[in-house]
Amino acid sequence: MRIVEHGGFVELAEIREFDLARIFECGQCFRWSAAPDGAYIGVAMGKAARIYQEGGSVFISGTLADFNTVWRHYFDLERDYEAIRRAVAIDPFMTKAAAFGAGIRILRQDKWEALASFILSQCNNIPRIKKIIDTLCRLYGEPVDFDGRTFQTFPSAENVASLSLSDLEQLRCGYRAPFLIEAARAVASGDINLEALSNRPPEEALAALKNLAGVGDKVASCVVLFGLHRLDAFPVDTWIRKTVRDHYGSSFDPAVFGEHAGIAQQYMFFYARSNQTRADKMLCETEDAG
DNA sequence: GTCCAGGGTCCCA
DNA sequence: TGGGACCCTGGA
């Protein structure tokens, strides 16, 4: 990878294992949206950016200093995803899923944002999750001027902790609202220290997170994987449960993927979700024919 | 318009 | 250990 700064952008030339659409649409984050020209615009780590991919290069708005302080870390660019993809391709199914997800990277997201986002994600569909998070940010985030528009950061735990249930009514997030406030208060008060948890054994982090109301196995695992960046965490949701059942049966143990089980999970999730519509259609056609 | 299910969690029997 | 309730809405 060659890094070149020009024209208000940092260009990552000859970059490998980087697919912007897959990174932003594999279900790990909810705040990046595609512009009509194919670029993604969003706010992460308090900074707004415009990012696009063209001819083997990735272009990220901002200075080299922005890139080095924020985006290099955020996109986990020091890790060799090509080697990981080979390592988790343990059988024909995973070879297919990993090839389908080539270019996915696990973002190093803000820990509180990951916790809040996955609390809101429970028993919810992705378009609606995005809508709820977008409203939360618009109402309670800090403004960030960028590209002639005003964006908002993800509101801090302190900000959300100061809100009441009626403040959150506009989110239309239903029974998740008290969970969000309780989590914010726990983080803001220091009852739970996400920074410290990222240095603890994963099982300890999981247990601490699950003490929060509305945080069970799935949400806690997502926070450990996407927020604490523990790549061996393996969240099991409806998609993964079905995929594992179909391909491995009941005796499956994610430990077969070793320290990168979470990346394997993400390949599985993205593959299962992306192929569901097509698979259903094929099934219907087969049934019609029969 | 209706119905089902969505990156779950928790409580109770 | 399984079933139902929980808020709301996208999509068929």
PDB file of C-alpha atoms (C1' of nucleotides) in Angstrom:
ATOM      1  CA  MET A   1       0.000   0.000   0.000  1.00  0.00           C
ATOM      2  CA  ARG A   2       1.310   3.447  -0.946  1.00  0.00           C
ATOM      3  CA  ILE A   3      -0.065   6.469   0.899  1.00  0.00           C
ATOM      4  CA  VAL A   4      -0.274   9.735  -1.025  1.00  0.00           C
ATOM      5  CA  GLU A   5      -1.881  13.001   0.081  1.00  0.00           C
ATOM      6  CA  HIS A   6      -3.392  15.219  -2.610  1.00  0.00           C
ATOM      7  CA  GLY A   7      -6.404  17.387  -3.343  1.00  0.00           C
ATOM      8  CA  GLY A   8      -7.899  17.205   0.144  1.00  0.00           C
ATOM      9  CA  PHE A   9      -7.791  13.408   0.097  1.00  0.00           C
ATOM     10  CA  VAL A  10      -5.421  10.715   1.221  1.00  0.00           C
ATOM     11  CA  GLU A  11      -5.034   8.040  -1.410  1.00  0.00           C
ATOM     12  CA  LEU A  12      -4.275   4.474  -0.360  1.00  0.00           C
ATOM     13  CA  ALA A  13      -2.870   3.118  -3.593  1.00  0.00           C
ATOM     14  CA  GLU A  14      -2.445  -0.583  -4.369  1.00  0.00           C
ATOM     15  CA  ILE A  15      -4.434  -1.459  -1.264  1.00  0.00           C
ATOM     16  CA  ARG A  16      -5.327  -5.113  -0.738  1.00  0.00           C
ATOM     17  CA  GLU A  17      -8.239  -6.757   1.053  1.00  0.00           C
ATOM     18  CA  PHE A  18     -10.309  -3.600   1.189  1.00  0.00           C
ATOM     19  CA  ASP A  19     -13.853  -3.438  -0.185  1.00  0.00           C
ATOM     20  CA  LEU A  20     -15.623  -0.319   0.990  1.00  0.00           C
ATOM     21  CA  ALA A  21     -19.167  -1.521   0.249  1.00  0.00           C
ATOM     22  CA  ARG A  22     -18.599  -4.831   1.999  1.00  0.00           C
ATOM     23  CA  ILE A  23     -16.949  -3.177   5.001  1.00  0.00           C
ATOM     24  CA  PHE A  24     -19.828  -0.756   5.480  1.00  0.00           C
ATOM     25  CA  GLU A  25     -22.660  -3.093   4.520  1.00  0.00           C
ATOM     26  CA  CYS A  26     -21.678  -6.334   6.196  1.00  0.00           C
ATOM     27  CA  GLY A  27     -23.675  -5.356   9.285  1.00  0.00           C
ATOM     28  CA  GLN A  28     -20.936  -4.222  11.661  1.00  0.00           C
ATOM     29  CA  CYS A  29     -21.715  -0.491  11.563  1.00  0.00           C
ATOM     30  CA  PHE A  30     -24.769   1.651  10.948  1.00  0.00           C
ATOM     31  CA  ARG A  31     -23.616   5.197  10.227  1.00  0.00           C
ATOM     32  CA  TRP A  32     -22.112   5.149   6.736  1.00  0.00           C
ATOM     33  CA  SER A  33     -24.350   5.727   3.760  1.00  0.00           C
ATOM     34  CA  ALA A  34     -23.711   5.511   0.056  1.00  0.00           C
ATOM     35  CA  ALA A  35     -24.001   8.697  -1.994  1.00  0.00           C
ATOM     36  CA  PRO A  36     -25.387   8.505  -5.553  1.00  0.00           C
ATOM     37  CA  ASP A  37     -21.827   8.603  -6.935  1.00  0.00           C
ATOM     38  CA  GLY A  38     -20.866   5.508  -4.945  1.00  0.00           C
ATOM     39  CA  ALA A  39     -18.825   7.294  -2.272  1.00  0.00           C
ATOM     40  CA  TYR A  40     -19.633   6.639   1.379  1.00  0.00           C
ATOM     41  CA  ILE A  41     -20.174   9.544   3.730  1.00  0.00           C
ATOM     42  CA  GLY A  42     -20.365   9.201   7.460  1.00  0.00           C
ATOM     43  CA  VAL A  43     -19.115  10.183  10.863  1.00  0.00           C
ATOM     44  CA  ALA A  44     -16.861   8.011  12.997  1.00  0.00           C
ATOM     45  CA  MET A  45     -14.656   8.747  15.966  1.00  0.00           C
ATOM     46  CA  GLY A  46     -16.022  12.310  15.944  1.00  0.00           C
ATOM     47  CA  LYS A  47     -14.870  12.984  12.370  1.00  0.00           C
ATOM     48  CA  ALA A  48     -16.896  13.233   9.178  1.00  0.00           C
ATOM     49  CA  ALA A  49     -15.431  11.855   5.993  1.00  0.00           C
ATOM     50  CA  ARG A  50     -16.111  11.033   2.397  1.00  0.00           C
ATOM     51  CA  ILE A  51     -14.516   7.800   1.223  1.00  0.00           C
ATOM     52  CA  TYR A  52     -14.513   6.161  -2.176  1.00  0.00           C
ATOM     53  CA  GLN A  53     -12.731   3.399  -4.003  1.00  0.00           C
ATOM     54  CA  GLU A  54     -11.523   3.688  -7.574  1.00  0.00           C
ATOM     55  CA  GLY A  55      -9.037   1.813  -9.726  1.00  0.00           C
ATOM     56  CA  GLY A  56      -7.299  -0.106  -6.980  1.00  0.00           C
ATOM     57  CA  SER A  57      -7.086   2.893  -4.654  1.00  0.00           C
ATOM     58  CA  VAL A  58      -9.107   4.076  -1.700  1.00  0.00           C
ATOM     59  CA  PHE A  59      -9.553   7.827  -1.225  1.00  0.00           C
ATOM     60  CA  ILE A  60     -10.324   9.242   2.221  1.00  0.00           C
ATOM     61  CA  SER A  61     -11.103  12.934   2.652  1.00  0.00           C
ATOM     62  CA  GLY A  62      -8.865  14.903   5.014  1.00  0.00           C
ATOM     63  CA  THR A  63      -5.188  15.278   5.712  1.00  0.00           C
ATOM     64  CA  LEU A  64      -2.430  12.779   6.218  1.00  0.00           C
ATOM     65  CA  ALA A  65      -2.586  13.672   9.913  1.00  0.00           C
ATOM     66  CA  ASP A  66      -6.308  12.724   9.997  1.00  0.00           C
ATOM     67  CA  PHE A  67      -5.488   9.477   8.275  1.00  0.00           C
ATOM     68  CA  ASN A  68      -2.718   8.619  10.697  1.00  0.00           C
ATOM     69  CA  THR A  69      -4.626   9.583  13.833  1.00  0.00           C
ATOM     70  CA  VAL A  70      -8.056   8.211  12.918  1.00  0.00           C
ATOM     71  CA  TRP A  71      -8.571   6.220   9.745  1.00  0.00           C
ATOM     72  CA  ARG A  72      -5.494   3.999   9.709  1.00  0.00           C
ATOM     73  CA  HIS A  73      -6.585   2.594  13.042  1.00  0.00           C
ATOM     74  CA  TYR A  74     -10.333   2.661  12.309  1.00  0.00           C
ATOM     75  CA  PHE A  75      -9.948   0.471   9.211  1.00  0.00           C
ATOM     76  CA  ASP A  76      -7.549  -1.892  11.000  1.00  0.00           C
ATOM     77  CA  LEU A  77      -5.058  -1.417   8.181  1.00  0.00           C
ATOM     78  CA  GLU A  78      -2.115  -3.041   9.936  1.00  0.00           C
ATOM     79  CA  ARG A  79      -3.736  -6.483   9.888  1.00  0.00           C
ATOM     80  CA  ASP A  80      -3.207  -9.095   7.169  1.00  0.00           C
ATOM     81  CA  TYR A  81      -6.783 -10.018   6.234  1.00  0.00           C
ATOM     82  CA  GLU A  82      -5.620 -12.068   3.267  1.00  0.00           C
ATOM     83  CA  ALA A  83      -3.886 -14.508   5.589  1.00  0.00           C
ATOM     84  CA  ILE A  84      -6.909 -14.594   7.905  1.00  0.00           C
ATOM     85  CA  ARG A  85      -9.235 -15.286   4.985  1.00  0.00           C
ATOM     86  CA  ARG A  86      -7.111 -18.263   4.004  1.00  0.00           C
ATOM     87  CA  ALA A  87      -6.973 -19.480   7.611  1.00  0.00           C
ATOM     88  CA  VAL A  88     -10.748 -19.495   8.139  1.00  0.00           C
ATOM     89  CA  ALA A  89     -11.469 -21.215   4.808  1.00  0.00           C
ATOM     90  CA  ILE A  90     -11.521 -24.558   6.595  1.00  0.00           C
ATOM     91  CA  ASP A  91     -13.964 -26.302   4.234  1.00  0.00           C
ATOM     92  CA  PRO A  92     -15.785 -25.737   0.918  1.00  0.00           C
ATOM     93  CA  PHE A  93     -18.580 -23.710   2.523  1.00  0.00           C
ATOM     94  CA  MET A  94     -16.232 -21.356   4.382  1.00  0.00           C
ATOM     95  CA  THR A  95     -14.030 -21.069   1.288  1.00  0.00           C
ATOM     96  CA  LYS A  96     -17.074 -19.793  -0.590  1.00  0.00           C
ATOM     97  CA  ALA A  97     -18.237 -17.492   2.218  1.00  0.00           C
ATOM     98  CA  ALA A  98     -14.748 -16.034   2.734  1.00  0.00           C
ATOM     99  CA  ALA A  99     -14.280 -15.456  -0.987  1.00  0.00           C
ATOM    100  CA  PHE A 100     -17.697 -13.759  -1.118  1.00  0.00           C
ATOM    101  CA  GLY A 101     -16.676 -11.491   1.762  1.00  0.00           C
ATOM    102  CA  ALA A 102     -13.155 -10.741   0.552  1.00  0.00           C
ATOM    103  CA  GLY A 103     -12.309  -7.167   1.424  1.00  0.00           C
ATOM    104  CA  ILE A 104     -14.313  -7.048   4.658  1.00  0.00           C
ATOM    105  CA  ARG A 105     -12.312  -5.618   7.551  1.00  0.00           C
ATOM    106  CA  ILE A 106     -13.491  -5.392  11.159  1.00  0.00           C
ATOM    107  CA  LEU A 107     -13.611  -1.705  12.009  1.00  0.00           C
ATOM    108  CA  ARG A 108     -12.191  -0.382  15.260  1.00  0.00           C
ATOM    109  CA  GLN A 109     -15.343   1.443  16.277  1.00  0.00           C
ATOM    110  CA  ASP A 110     -15.935   3.564  19.318  1.00  0.00           C
ATOM    111  CA  LYS A 111     -16.764   1.249  22.206  1.00  0.00           C
ATOM    112  CA  TRP A 112     -19.747   3.149  23.536  1.00  0.00           C
ATOM    113  CA  GLU A 113     -21.166   3.589  20.045  1.00  0.00           C
ATOM    114  CA  ALA A 114     -20.922  -0.170  19.484  1.00  0.00           C
ATOM    115  CA  LEU A 115     -22.639  -0.913  22.796  1.00  0.00           C
ATOM    116  CA  ALA A 116     -25.464   1.552  22.154  1.00  0.00           C
ATOM    117  CA  SER A 117     -25.912   0.491  18.531  1.00  0.00           C
ATOM    118  CA  PHE A 118     -26.173  -3.211  19.280  1.00  0.00           C
ATOM    119  CA  ILE A 119     -28.561  -2.619  22.183  1.00  0.00           C
ATOM    120  CA  LEU A 120     -30.783  -0.878  19.638  1.00  0.00           C
ATOM    121  CA  SER A 121     -30.281  -3.661  17.094  1.00  0.00           C
ATOM    122  CA  GLN A 122     -32.006  -6.398  19.054  1.00  0.00           C
ATOM    123  CA  CYS A 123     -34.945  -8.035  17.318  1.00  0.00           C
ATOM    124  CA  ASN A 124     -34.905  -5.271  14.739  1.00  0.00           C
ATOM    125  CA  ASN A 125     -34.142  -5.018  11.026  1.00  0.00           C
ATOM    126  CA  ILE A 126     -31.119  -3.182   9.697  1.00  0.00           C
ATOM    127  CA  PRO A 127     -32.930  -0.321   7.876  1.00  0.00           C
ATOM    128  CA  ARG A 128     -34.800   0.453  11.063  1.00  0.00           C
ATOM    129  CA  ILE A 129     -31.679   0.215  13.232  1.00  0.00           C
ATOM    130  CA  LYS A 130     -30.001   2.763  10.960  1.00  0.00           C
ATOM    131  CA  LYS A 131     -33.011   5.048  11.168  1.00  0.00           C
ATOM    132  CA  ILE A 132     -33.127   4.941  14.963  1.00  0.00           C
ATOM    133  CA  ILE A 133     -29.381   5.603  15.280  1.00  0.00           C
ATOM    134  CA  ASP A 134     -29.589   8.405  12.746  1.00  0.00           C
ATOM    135  CA  THR A 135     -32.360  10.075  14.751  1.00  0.00           C
ATOM    136  CA  LEU A 136     -30.413   9.628  18.007  1.00  0.00           C
ATOM    137  CA  CYS A 137     -27.389  11.345  16.453  1.00  0.00           C
ATOM    138  CA  ARG A 138     -29.402  14.144  14.864  1.00  0.00           C
ATOM    139  CA  LEU A 139     -31.107  14.948  18.150  1.00  0.00           C
ATOM    140  CA  TYR A 140     -28.296  14.510  20.631  1.00  0.00           C
ATOM    141  CA  GLY A 141     -24.949  14.376  18.791  1.00  0.00           C
ATOM    142  CA  GLU A 142     -22.493  17.251  18.405  1.00  0.00           C
ATOM    143  CA  PRO A 143     -22.575  19.088  15.065  1.00  0.00           C
ATOM    144  CA  VAL A 144     -19.715  18.536  12.619  1.00  0.00           C
ATOM    145  CA  ASP A 145     -19.501  20.751   9.530  1.00  0.00           C
ATOM    146  CA  PHE A 146     -18.248  18.919   6.495  1.00  0.00           C
ATOM    147  CA  ASP A 147     -18.557  19.315   2.744  1.00  0.00           C
ATOM    148  CA  GLY A 148     -21.018  22.197   3.090  1.00  0.00           C
ATOM    149  CA  ARG A 149     -23.348  20.193   5.319  1.00  0.00           C
ATOM    150  CA  THR A 150     -23.772  19.668   9.043  1.00  0.00           C
ATOM    151  CA  PHE A 151     -23.421  16.130  10.347  1.00  0.00           C
ATOM    152  CA  GLN A 152     -23.629  14.914  13.920  1.00  0.00           C
ATOM    153  CA  THR A 153     -21.334  12.766  16.008  1.00  0.00           C
ATOM    154  CA  PHE A 154     -22.648   9.785  17.903  1.00  0.00           C
ATOM    155  CA  PRO A 155     -23.837  11.282  21.232  1.00  0.00           C
ATOM    156  CA  SER A 156     -21.566  10.571  24.177  1.00  0.00           C
ATOM    157  CA  ALA A 157     -22.637   8.255  26.986  1.00  0.00           C
ATOM    158  CA  GLU A 158     -22.752  11.339  29.235  1.00  0.00           C
ATOM    159  CA  ASN A 159     -25.217  13.047  26.886  1.00  0.00           C
ATOM    160  CA  VAL A 160     -27.471   9.999  26.631  1.00  0.00           C
ATOM    161  CA  ALA A 161     -27.229   9.410  30.381  1.00  0.00           C
ATOM    162  CA  SER A 162     -28.781  12.810  30.964  1.00  0.00           C
ATOM    163  CA  LEU A 163     -31.839  12.012  28.833  1.00  0.00           C
ATOM    164  CA  SER A 164     -35.221  10.733  29.965  1.00  0.00           C
ATOM    165  CA  LEU A 165     -37.489   8.158  28.372  1.00  0.00           C
ATOM    166  CA  SER A 166     -39.648  10.933  26.955  1.00  0.00           C
ATOM    167  CA  ASP A 167     -36.561  12.456  25.309  1.00  0.00           C
ATOM    168  CA  LEU A 168     -36.106   9.185  23.460  1.00  0.00           C
ATOM    169  CA  GLU A 169     -39.713   8.886  22.294  1.00  0.00           C
ATOM    170  CA  GLN A 170     -38.847  10.394  18.920  1.00  0.00           C
ATOM    171  CA  LEU A 171     -36.492   7.495  18.249  1.00  0.00           C
ATOM    172  CA  ARG A 172     -39.467   5.098  18.176  1.00  0.00           C
ATOM    173  CA  CYS A 173     -37.116   2.434  19.502  1.00  0.00           C
ATOM    174  CA  GLY A 174     -39.767   0.861  21.723  1.00  0.00           C
ATOM    175  CA  TYR A 175     -38.719  -1.304  24.645  1.00  0.00           C
ATOM    176  CA  ARG A 176     -35.022  -0.689  23.923  1.00  0.00           C
ATOM    177  CA  ALA A 177     -35.124   2.914  25.199  1.00  0.00           C
ATOM    178  CA  PRO A 178     -34.687   2.119  28.923  1.00  0.00           C
ATOM    179  CA  PHE A 179     -31.846  -0.302  28.043  1.00  0.00           C
ATOM    180  CA  LEU A 180     -30.053   2.482  26.174  1.00  0.00           C
ATOM    181  CA  ILE A 181     -30.381   4.944  29.042  1.00  0.00           C
ATOM    182  CA  GLU A 182     -29.293   2.408  31.624  1.00  0.00           C
ATOM    183  CA  ALA A 183     -26.215   1.476  29.573  1.00  0.00           C
ATOM    184  CA  ALA A 184     -25.349   5.150  29.078  1.00  0.00           C
ATOM    185  CA  ARG A 185     -25.608   5.793  32.813  1.00  0.00           C
ATOM    186  CA  ALA A 186     -23.438   2.785  33.618  1.00  0.00           C
ATOM    187  CA  VAL A 187     -20.753   3.966  31.180  1.00  0.00           C
ATOM    188  CA  ALA A 188     -20.959   7.623  32.185  1.00  0.00           C
ATOM    189  CA  SER A 189     -20.769   6.828  35.899  1.00  0.00           C
ATOM    190  CA  GLY A 190     -17.869   4.421  35.451  1.00  0.00           C
ATOM    191  CA  ASP A 191     -19.891   1.428  36.713  1.00  0.00           C
ATOM    192  CA  ILE A 192     -18.735  -0.233  33.546  1.00  0.00           C
ATOM    193  CA  ASN A 193     -15.386   0.757  32.057  1.00  0.00           C
ATOM    194  CA  LEU A 194     -15.312  -0.219  28.393  1.00  0.00           C
ATOM    195  CA  GLU A 195     -11.717   0.895  27.963  1.00  0.00           C
ATOM    196  CA  ALA A 196     -10.539  -1.332  30.811  1.00  0.00           C
ATOM    197  CA  LEU A 197     -12.694  -4.229  29.578  1.00  0.00           C
ATOM    198  CA  SER A 198     -10.851  -4.300  26.270  1.00  0.00           C
ATOM    199  CA  ASN A 199      -7.765  -5.463  28.178  1.00  0.00           C
ATOM    200  CA  ARG A 200      -9.581  -8.144  30.168  1.00  0.00           C
ATOM    201  CA  PRO A 201     -10.195 -11.759  29.106  1.00  0.00           C
ATOM    202  CA  PRO A 202     -13.188 -11.932  26.725  1.00  0.00           C
ATOM    203  CA  GLU A 203     -15.284 -14.028  29.102  1.00  0.00           C
ATOM    204  CA  GLU A 204     -14.865 -11.349  31.774  1.00  0.00           C
ATOM    205  CA  ALA A 205     -15.866  -8.627  29.315  1.00  0.00           C
ATOM    206  CA  LEU A 206     -18.905 -10.647  28.243  1.00  0.00           C
ATOM    207  CA  ALA A 207     -20.005 -11.148  31.842  1.00  0.00           C
ATOM    208  CA  ALA A 208     -19.612  -7.463  32.680  1.00  0.00           C
ATOM    209  CA  LEU A 209     -21.614  -6.400  29.627  1.00  0.00           C
ATOM    210  CA  LYS A 210     -24.356  -8.924  30.349  1.00  0.00           C
ATOM    211  CA  ASN A 211     -24.932  -7.282  33.728  1.00  0.00           C
ATOM    212  CA  LEU A 212     -26.599  -4.477  31.786  1.00  0.00           C
ATOM    213  CA  ALA A 213     -30.333  -4.831  31.238  1.00  0.00           C
ATOM    214  CA  GLY A 214     -31.137  -5.708  27.648  1.00  0.00           C
ATOM    215  CA  VAL A 215     -27.659  -7.062  26.962  1.00  0.00           C
ATOM    216  CA  GLY A 216     -27.587 -10.817  26.492  1.00  0.00           C
ATOM    217  CA  ASP A 217     -25.164 -13.193  24.770  1.00  0.00           C
ATOM    218  CA  LYS A 218     -25.639 -11.831  21.282  1.00  0.00           C
ATOM    219  CA  VAL A 219     -25.376  -8.105  22.016  1.00  0.00           C
ATOM    220  CA  ALA A 220     -22.467  -8.641  24.421  1.00  0.00           C
ATOM    221  CA  SER A 221     -20.589 -10.686  21.803  1.00  0.00           C
ATOM    222  CA  CYS A 222     -21.146  -7.980  19.203  1.00  0.00           C
ATOM    223  CA  VAL A 223     -19.766  -5.361  21.576  1.00  0.00           C
ATOM    224  CA  VAL A 224     -16.743  -7.532  22.341  1.00  0.00           C
ATOM    225  CA  LEU A 225     -16.108  -8.112  18.629  1.00  0.00           C
ATOM    226  CA  PHE A 226     -16.957  -4.728  17.111  1.00  0.00           C
ATOM    227  CA  GLY A 227     -16.335  -2.407  20.052  1.00  0.00           C
ATOM    228  CA  LEU A 228     -13.528  -4.065  21.992  1.00  0.00           C
ATOM    229  CA  HIS A 229     -12.077  -5.494  18.750  1.00  0.00           C
ATOM    230  CA  ARG A 230     -11.613  -8.955  20.213  1.00  0.00           C
ATOM    231  CA  LEU A 231     -11.560 -10.886  16.966  1.00  0.00           C
ATOM    232  CA  ASP A 232     -12.189 -14.272  18.561  1.00  0.00           C
ATOM    233  CA  ALA A 233     -15.717 -13.277  19.706  1.00  0.00           C
ATOM    234  CA  PHE A 234     -18.416 -15.110  17.745  1.00  0.00           C
ATOM    235  CA  PRO A 235     -21.873 -13.497  17.983  1.00  0.00           C
ATOM    236  CA  VAL A 236     -24.693 -15.918  17.216  1.00  0.00           C
ATOM    237  CA  ASP A 237     -27.806 -14.331  15.770  1.00  0.00           C
ATOM    238  CA  THR A 238     -30.677 -15.780  13.756  1.00  0.00           C
ATOM    239  CA  TRP A 239     -28.609 -15.811  10.544  1.00  0.00           C
ATOM    240  CA  ILE A 240     -25.568 -17.470  12.080  1.00  0.00           C
ATOM    241  CA  ARG A 241     -27.722 -19.977  13.964  1.00  0.00           C
ATOM    242  CA  LYS A 242     -29.395 -21.041  10.735  1.00  0.00           C
ATOM    243  CA  THR A 243     -26.131 -21.092   8.746  1.00  0.00           C
ATOM    244  CA  VAL A 244     -24.320 -23.151  11.369  1.00  0.00           C
ATOM    245  CA  ARG A 245     -27.259 -25.564  11.654  1.00  0.00           C
ATOM    246  CA  ASP A 246     -27.447 -26.026   7.877  1.00  0.00           C
ATOM    247  CA  HIS A 247     -23.725 -26.541   7.350  1.00  0.00           C
ATOM    248  CA  TYR A 248     -22.311 -27.972  10.559  1.00  0.00           C
ATOM    249  CA  GLY A 249     -25.144 -29.385  12.652  1.00  0.00           C
ATOM    250  CA  SER A 250     -25.450 -29.065  16.416  1.00  0.00           C
ATOM    251  CA  SER A 251     -21.872 -29.959  17.368  1.00  0.00           C
ATOM    252  CA  PHE A 252     -20.297 -26.839  15.890  1.00  0.00           C
ATOM    253  CA  ASP A 253     -17.648 -25.010  17.944  1.00  0.00           C
ATOM    254  CA  PRO A 254     -16.409 -21.611  16.681  1.00  0.00           C
ATOM    255  CA  ALA A 255     -13.044 -22.420  18.259  1.00  0.00           C
ATOM    256  CA  VAL A 256     -12.242 -24.199  14.960  1.00  0.00           C
ATOM    257  CA  PHE A 257     -11.619 -20.697  13.583  1.00  0.00           C
ATOM    258  CA  GLY A 258      -9.159 -19.909  16.367  1.00  0.00           C
ATOM    259  CA  GLU A 259      -8.317 -16.313  17.187  1.00  0.00           C
ATOM    260  CA  HIS A 260     -10.176 -15.007  14.121  1.00  0.00           C
ATOM    261  CA  ALA A 261     -13.569 -16.600  14.737  1.00  0.00           C
ATOM    262  CA  GLY A 262     -15.220 -13.181  14.654  1.00  0.00           C
ATOM    263  CA  ILE A 263     -13.985 -12.524  11.137  1.00  0.00           C
ATOM    264  CA  ALA A 264     -15.217 -15.954  10.065  1.00  0.00           C
ATOM    265  CA  GLN A 265     -18.569 -15.043  11.637  1.00  0.00           C
ATOM    266  CA  GLN A 266     -18.689 -11.857   9.598  1.00  0.00           C
ATOM    267  CA  TYR A 267     -17.992 -13.731   6.341  1.00  0.00           C
ATOM    268  CA  MET A 268     -20.798 -16.168   7.260  1.00  0.00           C
ATOM    269  CA  PHE A 269     -23.221 -13.407   8.173  1.00  0.00           C
ATOM    270  CA  PHE A 270     -22.573 -11.366   5.044  1.00  0.00           C
ATOM    271  CA  TYR A 271     -22.785 -14.441   2.822  1.00  0.00           C
ATOM    272  CA  ALA A 272     -25.991 -15.694   4.421  1.00  0.00           C
ATOM    273  CA  ARG A 273     -27.732 -12.319   4.278  1.00  0.00           C
ATOM    274  CA  SER A 274     -26.603 -11.439   0.787  1.00  0.00           C
ATOM    275  CA  ASN A 275     -27.659 -14.766  -0.651  1.00  0.00           C
ATOM    276  CA  GLN A 276     -30.927 -15.210   1.159  1.00  0.00           C
ATOM    277  CA  THR A 277     -33.145 -13.498  -1.400  1.00  0.00           C
ATOM    278  CA  ARG A 278     -31.584 -15.411  -4.259  1.00  0.00           C
ATOM    279  CA  ALA A 279     -31.782 -18.691  -2.365  1.00  0.00           C
ATOM    280  CA  ASP A 280     -35.457 -18.147  -1.526  1.00  0.00           C
ATOM    281  CA  LYS A 281     -36.206 -17.357  -5.158  1.00  0.00           C
ATOM    282  CA  MET A 282     -34.447 -20.502  -6.323  1.00  0.00           C
ATOM    283  CA  LEU A 283     -36.349 -22.545  -3.748  1.00  0.00           C
ATOM    284  CA  CYS A 284     -39.694 -21.120  -4.933  1.00  0.00           C
ATOM    285  CA  GLU A 285     -38.788 -21.805  -8.550  1.00  0.00           C
ATOM    286  CA  THR A 286     -37.860 -25.381  -7.674  1.00  0.00           C
ATOM    287  CA  GLU A 287     -41.137 -25.847  -5.799  1.00  0.00           C
ATOM    288  CA  ASP A 288     -43.110 -24.327  -8.713  1.00  0.00           C
ATOM    289  CA  ALA A 289     -41.394 -26.659 -11.120  1.00  0.00           C
ATOM    290  CA  GLY A 290     -42.156 -29.661  -8.908  1.00  0.00           C
TER     291      GLY A 290
ATOM    292  C1'  DG B   1     -54.585  -3.393   4.497  1.00  0.00           C
ATOM    293  C1'  DT B   2     -52.544  -7.512   6.729  1.00  0.00           C
ATOM    294  C1'  DC B   3     -49.079 -10.302   8.321  1.00  0.00           C
ATOM    295  C1'  DC B   4     -44.513 -11.893   9.426  1.00  0.00           C
ATOM    296  C1'  DA B   5     -40.166 -11.357  11.117  1.00  0.00           C
ATOM    297  C1'  DG B   6     -36.245  -8.628  12.230  1.00  0.00           C
ATOM    298  C1'  DG B   7     -28.036  -9.084  13.877  1.00  0.00           C
ATOM    299  C1'  DG B   8     -32.724 -10.549  21.322  1.00  0.00           C
ATOM    300  C1'  DT B   9     -33.609 -10.453  26.179  1.00  0.00           C
ATOM    301  C1'  DC B  10     -35.876 -11.739  30.152  1.00  0.00           C
ATOM    302  C1'  DC B  11     -39.130 -13.926  33.005  1.00  0.00           C
ATOM    303  C1'  DC B  12     -41.790 -17.699  34.352  1.00  0.00           C
ATOM    304  C1'  DA B  13     -43.437 -22.317  34.573  1.00  0.00           C
TER     305       DA B  13
ATOM    306  C1'  DT C   1     -35.368 -25.664  28.623  1.00  0.00           C
ATOM    307  C1'  DG C   2     -39.150 -23.611  26.038  1.00  0.00           C
ATOM    308  C1'  DG C   3     -42.591 -20.214  25.220  1.00  0.00           C
ATOM    309  C1'  DG C   4     -44.395 -15.738  25.309  1.00  0.00           C
ATOM    310  C1'  DA C   5     -44.183 -10.753  25.831  1.00  0.00           C
ATOM    311  C1'  DC C   6     -41.971  -6.757  24.583  1.00  0.00           C
ATOM    312  C1'  DC C   7     -42.104  -1.785  20.695  1.00  0.00           C
ATOM    313  C1'  DC C   8     -42.180  -0.806  16.210  1.00  0.00           C
ATOM    314  C1'  DT C   9     -41.843  -1.074  11.231  1.00  0.00           C
ATOM    315  C1'  DG C  10     -39.784  -2.762   6.602  1.00  0.00           C
ATOM    316  C1'  DG C  11     -41.106  -5.594   3.165  1.00  0.00           C
ATOM    317  C1'  DA C  12     -43.873  -9.074   0.921  1.00  0.00           C
TER     318       DA C  12
END
